[in-house]
Amino acid sequence: WAIYRALIESSLTRPFTSLSKVVSSYDKVSEPTVIIDQDGVIQNANKAVRSTKGRAVIGQHCHEVLHNAAINKQDCSICMAIQNKTTLTACELFSAPDQRWYEISLSAIHDTDNYSAMVHSRRDINQRKDTENQFASLNKLYLILSHTNKAIVLFQDRDKLFQEVCDIAIKHGDFKMAWIGIIEDSVIKPKFVSG
């Protein structure tokens, strides 16, 4: 009887108790988080998902709910990770419909040695991406400024200097076109062009 009771408690009672604790605690996570089965079908969704997508998400594939629906499931790197049963940490995804960047994470839930489900979370990283883009733009501008300062020291001829500045803007600033105009009779006429 003692062995039977120990088996029942370890194989039935404890997993359900710990699972109910996990479900109630992950509901407090502010990021959209779902529990998906091995096929990517949503089995449970936290409050953040239910408040925006409704309860109807349960039973749907996570690709339609949390990924970029413009990409086919077969081409989606997140869906491929689910299919291959691999975890993901910080997979970045741009969602075209809402014009936002997200970071996707997949964490496997193991039942003993077997893979049983995954926790799929999505975090909005749009502000971080905007900051990274601003930083990259500033870096390019400082690089242009640095090369322009070197050109000012190297070139004594005004025409060569102006052409070099236009070339620097294209080469180091990723501009599509750059020009410098000269004022002639109160009209600015482009004289030095690159790109």
PDB file of C-alpha atoms in Angstrom, residues 140 143-149 151-152 155 157-181 191-195:
ATOM      1  CA  LYS A 140      27.269  56.904 -39.564  1.00  0.00           C
ATOM      2  CA  LEU A 143      31.954  58.559 -39.395  1.00  0.00           C
ATOM      3  CA  ILE A 144      31.079  60.966 -42.227  1.00  0.00           C
ATOM      4  CA  LEU A 145      32.218  63.890 -40.075  1.00  0.00           C
ATOM      5  CA  SER A 146      35.502  62.168 -39.280  1.00  0.00           C
ATOM      6  CA  HIS A 147      36.258  61.393 -42.941  1.00  0.00           C
ATOM      7  CA  THR A 148      35.187  64.917 -43.959  1.00  0.00           C
ATOM      8  CA  ASN A 149      37.594  66.433 -41.428  1.00  0.00           C
ATOM      9  CA  ALA A 151      39.452  65.432 -46.408  1.00  0.00           C
ATOM     10  CA  ILE A 152      39.551  69.091 -45.334  1.00  0.00           C
ATOM     11  CA  PHE A 155      42.576  68.603 -50.118  1.00  0.00           C
ATOM     12  CA  ASP A 157      41.486  72.454 -54.043  1.00  0.00           C
ATOM     13  CA  ARG A 158      37.843  73.414 -53.326  1.00  0.00           C
ATOM     14  CA  ASP A 159      36.391  71.395 -56.243  1.00  0.00           C
ATOM     15  CA  LYS A 160      38.225  68.209 -55.216  1.00  0.00           C
ATOM     16  CA  LEU A 161      37.211  68.732 -51.587  1.00  0.00           C
ATOM     17  CA  PHE A 162      33.511  69.171 -52.409  1.00  0.00           C
ATOM     18  CA  GLN A 163      33.515  66.081 -54.646  1.00  0.00           C
ATOM     19  CA  GLU A 164      35.277  64.081 -51.931  1.00  0.00           C
ATOM     20  CA  VAL A 165      32.671  65.159 -49.331  1.00  0.00           C
ATOM     21  CA  CYS A 166      29.875  63.917 -51.622  1.00  0.00           C
ATOM     22  CA  ASP A 167      31.710  60.611 -52.154  1.00  0.00           C
ATOM     23  CA  ILE A 168      32.223  60.226 -48.392  1.00  0.00           C
ATOM     24  CA  ALA A 169      28.491  60.668 -47.746  1.00  0.00           C
ATOM     25  CA  ILE A 170      27.714  57.841 -50.192  1.00  0.00           C
ATOM     26  CA  LYS A 171      30.518  55.510 -49.142  1.00  0.00           C
ATOM     27  CA  HIS A 172      30.376  55.868 -45.355  1.00  0.00           C
ATOM     28  CA  GLY A 173      26.883  57.207 -44.690  1.00  0.00           C
ATOM     29  CA  ASP A 174      24.855  54.837 -46.884  1.00  0.00           C
ATOM     30  CA  PHE A 175      23.176  57.796 -48.561  1.00  0.00           C
ATOM     31  CA  LYS A 176      21.697  57.151 -51.995  1.00  0.00           C
ATOM     32  CA  MET A 177      22.762  60.546 -53.298  1.00  0.00           C
ATOM     33  CA  ALA A 178      24.701  63.587 -52.113  1.00  0.00           C
ATOM     34  CA  TRP A 179      25.313  66.916 -53.812  1.00  0.00           C
ATOM     35  CA  ILE A 180      26.812  70.301 -53.113  1.00  0.00           C
ATOM     36  CA  GLY A 181      25.476  73.320 -54.909  1.00  0.00           C
ATOM     37  CA  LYS A 191      27.818  71.197 -59.135  1.00  0.00           C
ATOM     38  CA  PHE A 192      29.285  68.240 -57.223  1.00  0.00           C
ATOM     39  CA  VAL A 193      27.274  65.007 -57.184  1.00  0.00           C
ATOM     40  CA  SER A 194      27.767  61.450 -56.005  1.00  0.00           C
ATOM     41  CA  GLY A 195      25.424  58.461 -55.952  1.00  0.00           C
TER      42      GLY A 195
END
